[in-house]
CSV table of C-alpha atoms and ligand atoms in Angstrom, one decimal:
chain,number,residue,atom,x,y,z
A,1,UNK,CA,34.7,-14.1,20.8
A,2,UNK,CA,33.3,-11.4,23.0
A,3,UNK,CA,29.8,-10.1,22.1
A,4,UNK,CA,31.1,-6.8,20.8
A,5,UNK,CA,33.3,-8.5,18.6
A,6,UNK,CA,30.5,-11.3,17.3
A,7,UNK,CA,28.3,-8.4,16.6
A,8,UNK,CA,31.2,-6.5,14.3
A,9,UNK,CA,31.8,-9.2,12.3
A,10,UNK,CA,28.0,-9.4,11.1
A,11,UNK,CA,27.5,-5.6,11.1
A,12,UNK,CA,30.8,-6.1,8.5
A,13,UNK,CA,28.7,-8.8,6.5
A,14,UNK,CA,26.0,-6.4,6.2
A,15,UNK,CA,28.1,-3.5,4.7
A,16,UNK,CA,29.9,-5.5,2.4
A,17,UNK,CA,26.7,-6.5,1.2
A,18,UNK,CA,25.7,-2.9,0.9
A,19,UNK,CA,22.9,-3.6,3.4
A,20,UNK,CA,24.1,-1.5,6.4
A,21,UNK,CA,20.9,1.0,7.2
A,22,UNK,CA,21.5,4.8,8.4
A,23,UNK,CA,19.3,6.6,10.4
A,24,UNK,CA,19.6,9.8,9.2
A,25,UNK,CA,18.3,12.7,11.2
A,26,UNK,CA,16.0,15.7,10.7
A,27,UNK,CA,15.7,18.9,11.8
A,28,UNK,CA,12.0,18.6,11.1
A,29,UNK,CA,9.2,16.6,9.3
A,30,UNK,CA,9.7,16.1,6.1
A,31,UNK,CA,6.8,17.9,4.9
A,32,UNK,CA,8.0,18.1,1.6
A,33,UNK,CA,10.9,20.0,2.7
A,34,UNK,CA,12.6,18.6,5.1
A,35,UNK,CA,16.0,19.8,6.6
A,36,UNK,CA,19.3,17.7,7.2
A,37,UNK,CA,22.8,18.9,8.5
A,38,UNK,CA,21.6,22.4,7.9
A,39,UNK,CA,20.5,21.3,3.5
A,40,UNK,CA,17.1,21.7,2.3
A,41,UNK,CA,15.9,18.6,0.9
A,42,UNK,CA,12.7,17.7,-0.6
A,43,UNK,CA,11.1,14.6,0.6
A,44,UNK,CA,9.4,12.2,-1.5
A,45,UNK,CA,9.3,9.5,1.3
A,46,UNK,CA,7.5,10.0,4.1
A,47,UNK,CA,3.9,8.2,4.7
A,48,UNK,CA,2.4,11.4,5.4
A,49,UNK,CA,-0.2,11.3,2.4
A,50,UNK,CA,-2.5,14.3,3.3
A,51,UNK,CA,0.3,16.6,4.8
A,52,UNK,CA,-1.4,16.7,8.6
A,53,UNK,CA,1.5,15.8,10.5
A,54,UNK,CA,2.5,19.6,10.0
A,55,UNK,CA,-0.9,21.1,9.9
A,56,UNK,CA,-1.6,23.7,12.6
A,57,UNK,CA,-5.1,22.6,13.8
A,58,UNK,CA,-3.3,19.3,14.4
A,59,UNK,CA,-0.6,20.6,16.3
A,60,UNK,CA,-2.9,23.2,18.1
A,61,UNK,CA,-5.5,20.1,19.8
A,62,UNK,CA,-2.1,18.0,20.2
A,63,UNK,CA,-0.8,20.5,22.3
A,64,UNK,CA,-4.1,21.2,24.0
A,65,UNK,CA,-4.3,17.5,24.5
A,66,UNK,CA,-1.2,17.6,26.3
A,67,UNK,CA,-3.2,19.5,29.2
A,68,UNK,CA,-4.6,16.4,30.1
A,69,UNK,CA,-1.3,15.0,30.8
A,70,UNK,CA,1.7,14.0,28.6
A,71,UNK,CA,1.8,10.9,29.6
A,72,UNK,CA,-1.0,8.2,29.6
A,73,UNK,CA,0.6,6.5,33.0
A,74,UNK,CA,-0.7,3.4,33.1
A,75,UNK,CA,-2.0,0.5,30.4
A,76,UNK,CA,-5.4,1.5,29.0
A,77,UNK,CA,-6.9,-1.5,31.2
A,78,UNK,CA,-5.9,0.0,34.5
A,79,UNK,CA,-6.2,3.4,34.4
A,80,UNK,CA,-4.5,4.9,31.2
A,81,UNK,CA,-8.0,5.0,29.2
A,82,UNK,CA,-9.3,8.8,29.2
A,83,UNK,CA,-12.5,10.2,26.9
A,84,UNK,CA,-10.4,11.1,24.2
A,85,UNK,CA,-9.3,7.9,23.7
A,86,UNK,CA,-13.0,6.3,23.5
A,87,UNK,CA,-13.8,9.5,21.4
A,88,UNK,CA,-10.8,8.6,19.0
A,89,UNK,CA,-12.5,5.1,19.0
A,90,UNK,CA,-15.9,6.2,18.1
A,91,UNK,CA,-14.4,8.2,15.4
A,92,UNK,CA,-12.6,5.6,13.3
A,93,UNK,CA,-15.7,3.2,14.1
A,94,UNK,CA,-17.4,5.7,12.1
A,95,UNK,CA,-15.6,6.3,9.7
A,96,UNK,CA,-14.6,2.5,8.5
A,97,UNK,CA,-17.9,1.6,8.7
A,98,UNK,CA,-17.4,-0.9,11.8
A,99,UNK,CA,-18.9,-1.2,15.1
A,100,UNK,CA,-16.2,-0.9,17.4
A,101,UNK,CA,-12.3,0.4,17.3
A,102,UNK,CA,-9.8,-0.5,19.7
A,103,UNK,CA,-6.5,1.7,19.6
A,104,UNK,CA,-2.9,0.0,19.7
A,105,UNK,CA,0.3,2.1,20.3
A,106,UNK,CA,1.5,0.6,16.7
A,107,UNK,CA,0.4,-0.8,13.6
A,108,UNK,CA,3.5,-3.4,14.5
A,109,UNK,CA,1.9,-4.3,18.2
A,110,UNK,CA,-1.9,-4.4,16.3
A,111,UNK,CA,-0.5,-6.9,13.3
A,112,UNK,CA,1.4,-8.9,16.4
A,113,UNK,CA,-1.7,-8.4,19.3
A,114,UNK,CA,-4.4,-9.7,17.1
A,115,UNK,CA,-2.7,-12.4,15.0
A,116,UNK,CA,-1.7,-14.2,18.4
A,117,UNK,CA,-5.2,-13.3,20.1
A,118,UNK,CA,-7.5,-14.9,17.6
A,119,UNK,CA,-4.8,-17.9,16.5
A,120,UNK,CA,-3.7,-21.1,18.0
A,121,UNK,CA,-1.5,-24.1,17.4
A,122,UNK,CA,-5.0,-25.7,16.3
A,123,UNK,CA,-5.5,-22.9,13.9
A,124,UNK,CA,-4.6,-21.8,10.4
A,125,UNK,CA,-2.9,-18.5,8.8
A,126,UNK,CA,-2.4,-18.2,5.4
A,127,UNK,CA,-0.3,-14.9,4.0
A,128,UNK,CA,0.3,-13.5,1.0
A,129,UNK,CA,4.7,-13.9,0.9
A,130,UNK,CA,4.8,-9.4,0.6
A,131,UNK,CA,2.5,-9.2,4.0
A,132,UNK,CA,4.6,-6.5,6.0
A,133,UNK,CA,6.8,-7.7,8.6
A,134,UNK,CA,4.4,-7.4,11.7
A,135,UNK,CA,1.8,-9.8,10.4
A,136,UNK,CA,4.7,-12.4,9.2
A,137,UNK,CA,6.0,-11.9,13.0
A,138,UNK,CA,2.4,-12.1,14.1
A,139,UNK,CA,1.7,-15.0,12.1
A,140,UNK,CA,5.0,-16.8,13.4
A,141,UNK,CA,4.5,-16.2,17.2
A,142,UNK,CA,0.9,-17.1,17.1
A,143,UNK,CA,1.7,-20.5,16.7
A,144,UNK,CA,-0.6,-21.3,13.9
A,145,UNK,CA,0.4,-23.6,11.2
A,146,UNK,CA,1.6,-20.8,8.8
A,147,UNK,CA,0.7,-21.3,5.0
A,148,UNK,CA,1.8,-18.7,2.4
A,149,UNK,CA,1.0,-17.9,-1.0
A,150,UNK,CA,2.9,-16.0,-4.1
A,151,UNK,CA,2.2,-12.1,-4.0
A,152,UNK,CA,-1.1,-11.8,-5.1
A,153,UNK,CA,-1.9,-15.3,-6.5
A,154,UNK,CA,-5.1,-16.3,-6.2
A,155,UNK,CA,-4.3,-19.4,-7.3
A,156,UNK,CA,-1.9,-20.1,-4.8
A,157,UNK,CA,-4.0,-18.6,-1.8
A,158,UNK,CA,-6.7,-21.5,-3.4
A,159,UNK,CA,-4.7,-24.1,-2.4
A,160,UNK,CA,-3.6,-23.1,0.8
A,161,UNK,CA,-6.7,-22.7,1.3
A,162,UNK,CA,-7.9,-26.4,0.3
A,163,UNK,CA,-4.7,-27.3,2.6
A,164,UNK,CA,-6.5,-25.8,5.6
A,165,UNK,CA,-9.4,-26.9,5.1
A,166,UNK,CA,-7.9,-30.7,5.2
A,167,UNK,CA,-6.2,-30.2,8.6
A,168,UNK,CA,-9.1,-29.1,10.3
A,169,UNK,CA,-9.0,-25.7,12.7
A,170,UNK,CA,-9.8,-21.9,11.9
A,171,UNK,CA,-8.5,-20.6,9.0
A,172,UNK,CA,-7.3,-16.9,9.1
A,173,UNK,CA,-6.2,-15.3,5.8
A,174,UNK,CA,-4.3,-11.8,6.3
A,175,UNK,CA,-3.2,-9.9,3.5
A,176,UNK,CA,-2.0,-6.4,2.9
A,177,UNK,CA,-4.8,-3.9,1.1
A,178,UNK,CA,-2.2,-1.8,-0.4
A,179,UNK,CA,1.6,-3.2,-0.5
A,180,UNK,CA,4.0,-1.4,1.2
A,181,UNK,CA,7.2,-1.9,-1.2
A,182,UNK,CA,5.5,-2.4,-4.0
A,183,UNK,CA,2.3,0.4,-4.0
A,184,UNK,CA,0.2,-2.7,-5.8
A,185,UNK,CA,-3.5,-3.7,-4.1
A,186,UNK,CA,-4.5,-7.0,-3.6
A,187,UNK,CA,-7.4,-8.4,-5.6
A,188,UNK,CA,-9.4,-7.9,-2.2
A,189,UNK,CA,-13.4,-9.0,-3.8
A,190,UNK,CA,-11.5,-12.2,-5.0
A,191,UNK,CA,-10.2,-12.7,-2.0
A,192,UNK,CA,-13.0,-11.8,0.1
A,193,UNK,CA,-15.0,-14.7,-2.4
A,194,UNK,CA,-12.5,-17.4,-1.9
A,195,UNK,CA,-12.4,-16.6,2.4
A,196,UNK,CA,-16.2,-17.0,2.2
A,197,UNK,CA,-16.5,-20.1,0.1
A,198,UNK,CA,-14.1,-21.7,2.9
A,199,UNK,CA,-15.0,-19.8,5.9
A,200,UNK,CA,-11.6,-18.4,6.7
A,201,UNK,CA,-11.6,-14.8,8.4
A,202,UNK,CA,-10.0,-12.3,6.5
A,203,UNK,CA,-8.0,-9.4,8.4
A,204,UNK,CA,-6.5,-7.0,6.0
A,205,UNK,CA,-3.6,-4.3,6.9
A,206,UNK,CA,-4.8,-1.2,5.7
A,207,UNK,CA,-1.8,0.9,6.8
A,208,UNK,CA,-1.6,2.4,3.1
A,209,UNK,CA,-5.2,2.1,2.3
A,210,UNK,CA,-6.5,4.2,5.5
A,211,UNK,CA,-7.6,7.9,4.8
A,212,UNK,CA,-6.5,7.9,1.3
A,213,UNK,CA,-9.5,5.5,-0.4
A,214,UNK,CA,-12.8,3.7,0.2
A,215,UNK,CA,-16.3,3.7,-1.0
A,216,UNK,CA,-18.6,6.8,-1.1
A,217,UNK,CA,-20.4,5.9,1.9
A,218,UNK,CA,-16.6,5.8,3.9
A,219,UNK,CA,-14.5,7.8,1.5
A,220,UNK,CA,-11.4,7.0,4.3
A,221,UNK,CA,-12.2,3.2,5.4
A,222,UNK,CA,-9.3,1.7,2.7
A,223,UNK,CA,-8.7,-0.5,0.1
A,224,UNK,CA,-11.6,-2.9,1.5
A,225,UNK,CA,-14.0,0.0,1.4
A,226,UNK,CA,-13.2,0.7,-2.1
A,227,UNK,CA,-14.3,-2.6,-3.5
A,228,UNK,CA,-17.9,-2.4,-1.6
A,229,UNK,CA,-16.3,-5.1,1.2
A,230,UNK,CA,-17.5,-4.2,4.7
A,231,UNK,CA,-17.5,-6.0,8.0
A,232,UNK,CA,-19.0,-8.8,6.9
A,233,UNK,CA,-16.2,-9.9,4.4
A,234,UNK,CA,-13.5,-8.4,6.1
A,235,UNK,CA,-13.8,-9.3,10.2
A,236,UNK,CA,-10.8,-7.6,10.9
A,237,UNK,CA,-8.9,-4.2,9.8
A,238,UNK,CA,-6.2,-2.8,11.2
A,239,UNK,CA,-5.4,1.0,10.0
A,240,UNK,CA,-2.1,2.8,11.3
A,241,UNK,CA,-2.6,6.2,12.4
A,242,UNK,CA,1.7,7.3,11.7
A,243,UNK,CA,0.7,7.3,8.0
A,244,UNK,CA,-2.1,9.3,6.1
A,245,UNK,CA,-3.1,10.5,10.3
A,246,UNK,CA,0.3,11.7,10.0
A,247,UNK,CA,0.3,10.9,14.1
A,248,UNK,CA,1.6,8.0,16.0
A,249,UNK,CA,-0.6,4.7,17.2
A,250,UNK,CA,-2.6,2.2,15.1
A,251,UNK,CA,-6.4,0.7,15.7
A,252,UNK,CA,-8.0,-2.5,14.5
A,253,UNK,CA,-12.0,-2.0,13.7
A,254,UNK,CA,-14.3,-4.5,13.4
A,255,UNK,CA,-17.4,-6.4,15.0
A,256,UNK,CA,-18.0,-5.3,18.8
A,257,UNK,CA,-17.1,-8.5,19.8
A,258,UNK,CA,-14.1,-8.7,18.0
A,259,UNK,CA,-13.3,-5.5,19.9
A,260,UNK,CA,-14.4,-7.4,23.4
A,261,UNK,CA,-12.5,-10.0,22.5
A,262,UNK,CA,-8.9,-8.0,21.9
A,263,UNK,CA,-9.2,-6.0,25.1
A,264,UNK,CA,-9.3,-9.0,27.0
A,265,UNK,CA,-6.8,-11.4,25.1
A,266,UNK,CA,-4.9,-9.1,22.9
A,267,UNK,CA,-1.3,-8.8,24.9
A,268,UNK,CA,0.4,-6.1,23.1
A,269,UNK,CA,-3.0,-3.9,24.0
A,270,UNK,CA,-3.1,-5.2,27.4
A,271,UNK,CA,0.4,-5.0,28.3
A,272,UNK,CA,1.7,-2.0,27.5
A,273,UNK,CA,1.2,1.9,28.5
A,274,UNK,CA,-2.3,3.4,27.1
A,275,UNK,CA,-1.4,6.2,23.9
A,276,UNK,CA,-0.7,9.5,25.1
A,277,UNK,CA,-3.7,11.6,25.5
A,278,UNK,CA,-2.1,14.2,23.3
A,279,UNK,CA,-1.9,11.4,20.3
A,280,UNK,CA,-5.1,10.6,20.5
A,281,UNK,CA,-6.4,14.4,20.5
A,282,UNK,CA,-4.0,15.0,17.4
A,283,UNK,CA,-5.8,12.0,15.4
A,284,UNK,CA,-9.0,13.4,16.9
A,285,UNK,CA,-8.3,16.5,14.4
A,286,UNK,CA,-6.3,14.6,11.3
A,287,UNK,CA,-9.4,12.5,11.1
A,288,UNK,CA,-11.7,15.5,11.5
A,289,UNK,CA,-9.5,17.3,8.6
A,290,UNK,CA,-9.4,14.0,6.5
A,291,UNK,CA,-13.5,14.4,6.6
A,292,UNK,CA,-13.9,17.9,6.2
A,293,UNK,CA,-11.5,18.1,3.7
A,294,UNK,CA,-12.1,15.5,1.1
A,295,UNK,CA,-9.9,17.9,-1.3
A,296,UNK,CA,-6.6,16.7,0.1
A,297,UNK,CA,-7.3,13.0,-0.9
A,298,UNK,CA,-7.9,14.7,-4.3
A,299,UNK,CA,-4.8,16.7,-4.9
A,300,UNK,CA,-3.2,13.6,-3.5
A,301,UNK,CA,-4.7,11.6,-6.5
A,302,UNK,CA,-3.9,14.4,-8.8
A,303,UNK,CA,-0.2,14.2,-8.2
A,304,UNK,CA,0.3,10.6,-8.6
A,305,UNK,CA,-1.7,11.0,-12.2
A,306,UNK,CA,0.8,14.0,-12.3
A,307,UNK,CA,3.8,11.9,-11.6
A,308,UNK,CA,2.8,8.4,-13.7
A,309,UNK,CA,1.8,10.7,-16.7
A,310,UNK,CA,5.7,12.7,-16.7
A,311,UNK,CA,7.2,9.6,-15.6
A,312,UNK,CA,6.1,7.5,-18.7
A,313,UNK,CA,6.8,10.0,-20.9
A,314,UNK,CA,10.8,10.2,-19.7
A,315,UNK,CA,10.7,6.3,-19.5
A,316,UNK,CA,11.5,6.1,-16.4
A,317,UNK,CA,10.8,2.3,-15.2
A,318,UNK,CA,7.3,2.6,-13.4
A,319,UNK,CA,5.3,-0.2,-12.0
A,320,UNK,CA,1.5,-0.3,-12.1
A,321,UNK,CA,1.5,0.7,-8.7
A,322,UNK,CA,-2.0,3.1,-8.5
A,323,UNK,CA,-1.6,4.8,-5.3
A,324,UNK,CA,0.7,7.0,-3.5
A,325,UNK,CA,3.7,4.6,-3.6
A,326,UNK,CA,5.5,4.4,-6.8
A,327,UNK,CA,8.3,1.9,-6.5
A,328,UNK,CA,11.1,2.4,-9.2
A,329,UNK,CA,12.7,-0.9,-9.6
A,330,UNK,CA,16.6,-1.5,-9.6
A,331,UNK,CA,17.5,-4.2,-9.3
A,332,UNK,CA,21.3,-4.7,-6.9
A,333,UNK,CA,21.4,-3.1,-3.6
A,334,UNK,CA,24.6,-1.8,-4.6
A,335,UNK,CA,23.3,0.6,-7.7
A,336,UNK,CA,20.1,1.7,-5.4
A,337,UNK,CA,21.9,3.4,-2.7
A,338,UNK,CA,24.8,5.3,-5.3
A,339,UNK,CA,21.2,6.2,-7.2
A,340,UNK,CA,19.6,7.4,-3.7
A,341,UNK,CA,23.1,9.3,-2.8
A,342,UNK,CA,22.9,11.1,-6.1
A,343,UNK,CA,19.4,11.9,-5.7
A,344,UNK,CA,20.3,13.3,-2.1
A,345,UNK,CA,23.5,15.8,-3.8
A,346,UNK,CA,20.6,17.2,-6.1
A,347,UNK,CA,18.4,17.6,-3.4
A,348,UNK,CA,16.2,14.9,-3.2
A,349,UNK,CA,15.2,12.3,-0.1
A,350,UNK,CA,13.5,9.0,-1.6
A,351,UNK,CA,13.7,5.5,-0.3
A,352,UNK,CA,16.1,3.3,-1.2
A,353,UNK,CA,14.9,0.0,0.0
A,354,UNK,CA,17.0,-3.2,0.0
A,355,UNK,CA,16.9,-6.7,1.4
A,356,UNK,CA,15.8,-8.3,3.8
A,357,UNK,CA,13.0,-5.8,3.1
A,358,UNK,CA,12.2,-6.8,-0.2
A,359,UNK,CA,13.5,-10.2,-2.2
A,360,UNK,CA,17.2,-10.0,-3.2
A,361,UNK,CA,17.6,-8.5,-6.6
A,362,UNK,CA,14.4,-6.3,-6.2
A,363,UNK,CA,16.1,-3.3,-4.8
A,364,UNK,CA,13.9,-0.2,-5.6
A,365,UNK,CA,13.7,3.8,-4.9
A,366,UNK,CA,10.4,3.9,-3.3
A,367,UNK,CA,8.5,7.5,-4.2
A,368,UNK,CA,6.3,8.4,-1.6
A,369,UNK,CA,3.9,11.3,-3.1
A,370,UNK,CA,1.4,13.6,-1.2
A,371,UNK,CA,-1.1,16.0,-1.8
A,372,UNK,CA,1.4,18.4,-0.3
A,373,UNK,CA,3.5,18.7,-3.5
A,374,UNK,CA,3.7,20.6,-6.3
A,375,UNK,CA,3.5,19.5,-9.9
A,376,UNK,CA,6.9,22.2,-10.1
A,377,UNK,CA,8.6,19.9,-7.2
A,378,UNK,CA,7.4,16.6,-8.6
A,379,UNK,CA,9.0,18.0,-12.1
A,380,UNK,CA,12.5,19.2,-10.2
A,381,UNK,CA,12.2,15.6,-8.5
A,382,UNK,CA,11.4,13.4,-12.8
A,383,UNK,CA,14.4,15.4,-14.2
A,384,UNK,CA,17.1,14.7,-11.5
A,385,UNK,CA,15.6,10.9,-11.6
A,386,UNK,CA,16.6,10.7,-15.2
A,387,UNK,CA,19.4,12.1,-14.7
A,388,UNK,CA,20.8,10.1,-12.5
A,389,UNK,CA,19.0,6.6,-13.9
A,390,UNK,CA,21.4,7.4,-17.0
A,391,UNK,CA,24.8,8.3,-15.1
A,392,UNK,CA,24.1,5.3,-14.0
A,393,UNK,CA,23.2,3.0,-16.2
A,394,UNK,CA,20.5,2.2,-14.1
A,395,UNK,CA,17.1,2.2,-16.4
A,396,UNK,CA,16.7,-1.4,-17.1
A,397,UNK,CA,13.7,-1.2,-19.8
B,401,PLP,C1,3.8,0.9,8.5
B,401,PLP,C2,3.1,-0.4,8.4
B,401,PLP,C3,2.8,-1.1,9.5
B,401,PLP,C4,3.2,-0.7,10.9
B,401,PLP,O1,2.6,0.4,11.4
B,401,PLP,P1,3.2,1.3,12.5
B,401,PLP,O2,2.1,2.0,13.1
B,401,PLP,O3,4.2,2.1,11.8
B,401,PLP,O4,3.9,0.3,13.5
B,401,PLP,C5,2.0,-2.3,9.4
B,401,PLP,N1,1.7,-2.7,8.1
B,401,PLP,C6,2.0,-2.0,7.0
B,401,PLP,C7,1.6,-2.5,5.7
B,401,PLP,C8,2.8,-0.9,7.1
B,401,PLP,O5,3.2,-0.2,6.0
């Protein structure tokens, strides 16, 4: 068979498992209303927490930082590094409470740059089984030997660790603050007490967590933060700056020799252009907004009291998620994207998110909310939701 004809056949497998994925284009970010083929949709799916990826003062120093040159042109370690990078550094040192910052041009290439920089074949990882996809690819290519553990079972993360322990090596634990399918946070002091009792490093993906919690000392430092756990407990968090930022790029914060240590071994940072100066000058201003405007993490929390308070009382099947992702489970791929495609007639963009994302059988709308909405559009968004749950049969409680 030719490679054309190799490839159809499994792109056929997929859709006959109703697992083929659409990119579907925008006019514009979805911020909540987003437009598509010329219809108005409102958009309860985007990462965009805070609403900054359409807020002018953003979009004014992005294109200000443009003047510096659109294009970094060169990897950050030869000469793609400018002042507004190392100012962008400073910054979200500062606010997470760490010593030093290094940017990444993803959260994927952070997960995947520091996982392989700090593990070897000598070494350890344990994961919790929901950790996003970079730090299961990170954890793979590192070369570790790779433990995991049930979602969130302490337990289970005991033993692997008692595992470790008896082969000898460092042990790295890396979990997820806030889980991306499933809105939930992991029990992160427990955690934290089990790495500490035997010595494993903790590094915890705060892609979720990032300008949207923390403590009152560093209101925007995550789901580590928010449980009193600083450097000390947690050596290593990475924060993504495409979510509450509303930007593009990704950092990892820690100890300055952590930092040290990832310039110098961390391949994804090393080989690869530096972030465009204009990025970095936009997350310069979300993360000046996210401080000086501790209001939108408020209405943000508002809402998603907003939308679990209506949601219960229309019995629609919610999850204890806390946070700004509100997963609605399903169940079959199969009902989740006729749900989704309804939702879409009546005006509405939410996730529908199948396997290999999630375990088979857990299909699930996935409501993103943000402080941008209004309790009138989060209303408009309950009543077509039970709607089209009971066209469809589709409310399993
Ligand atoms: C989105 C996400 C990432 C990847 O971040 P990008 O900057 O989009 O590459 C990593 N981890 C989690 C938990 C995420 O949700």
């Amino acid at each position: 068979m030719t490679l054309d004809q190799t490839l159809r056949q499994r792109l056929d497998a997929r859709c006959r498992h109703n697992l083929y994925r659409e990119v579907k284009t925008l006019d514009s970010v979805p911020g909540p209303l987003a437009r598509v083929n010329g219809r108005e949709l409102l958009a309860f799916c985007s990462n965009d927490y805070l609403g900054l990826a359409t807020r002018p003062e953003v979009i004014r120093a992005q294109q200000t930082g443009a003047e510096l040159g659109t294009g970094a042109t060169a990897s950050h370690l030869v000469n793609g590094h400018l002042q507004i990078h190392q100012q962008l550094q400073h910054k979200l040192a500062e606010v997470t409470g760490r010593e030093a910052a290094l940017v990444f041009s993803s959260g994927y290439m952070a997960n995947l740059g520091t996982l392989c920089a700090l593990l070897g074949r000598a070494d350890n990882i344990i994961s919790d089984k929901f950790n996003h996809a970079s730090l299961i690819d990170g954890a793979r290519l590192c070369g570790a030997y790779s433990l995991r553990f049930p979602h969130n079972d302490l337990e289970g993360l005991h033993r692997q660790l008692q595992r470790a322990a008896g082969r000898g090596g460092n042990t790295l634990v890396a979990v997820d603050g806030v889980y991306s399918m499933d809105g939930d946070l992991a029990p992160m002091a427990e955690i934290a007490g089990l790495c500490r009792a035997y010595g494993a490093w903790l590094m915890v993906d705060e892609a979720h967590g990032f300008g949207v919690m923390g403590s009152e000392q560093w209101p925007l430092a995550g789901s580590c933060a928010a449980v009193g756990l600083g450097q000390s407990e947690v050596q290593a968090i990475m924060g993504t700056l495409g979510k509450a930022a509303g930007n593009a790029g990704a950092f990892v914060a820690g100890s300055r020799t952590l930092i040290d240590y990832l310039v110098q071994f961390a391949r994804p940072y090393i080989y690869t252009t530096g972030m465009p100066p204009a990025v970095a000058a936009g997350c310069v201003a979300a993360i000046d907004l996210m401080r000086s405007e501790p209001q939108l993490a408020r209405r943000l929390e508002e809402n998603i009291a907003y939308f679990r308070r209506r949601a219960a009382q229309q019995q629609l099947p919610l999850t204890d998620a806390p946070g700004a992702i509100q997963p609605l489970p399903i169940g079959c791929a199969e009902t989740v994207m006729t749900v989704s495609a309804a939702l879409e007639r009546r005006g509405f963009m939410v996730g529908a998110i199948r396997p290999p994302t999630v375990p088979a059988g857990t299909a699930r709308l996935r409501i993103t909310l943000s402080a941008c909405h209004s309790h009138c559009q989060i209303d408009a968004l309950l009543d077509a939701l039970s709607a089209v749950l009971r066209e469809n049969h589709a409310v399993c409680r």
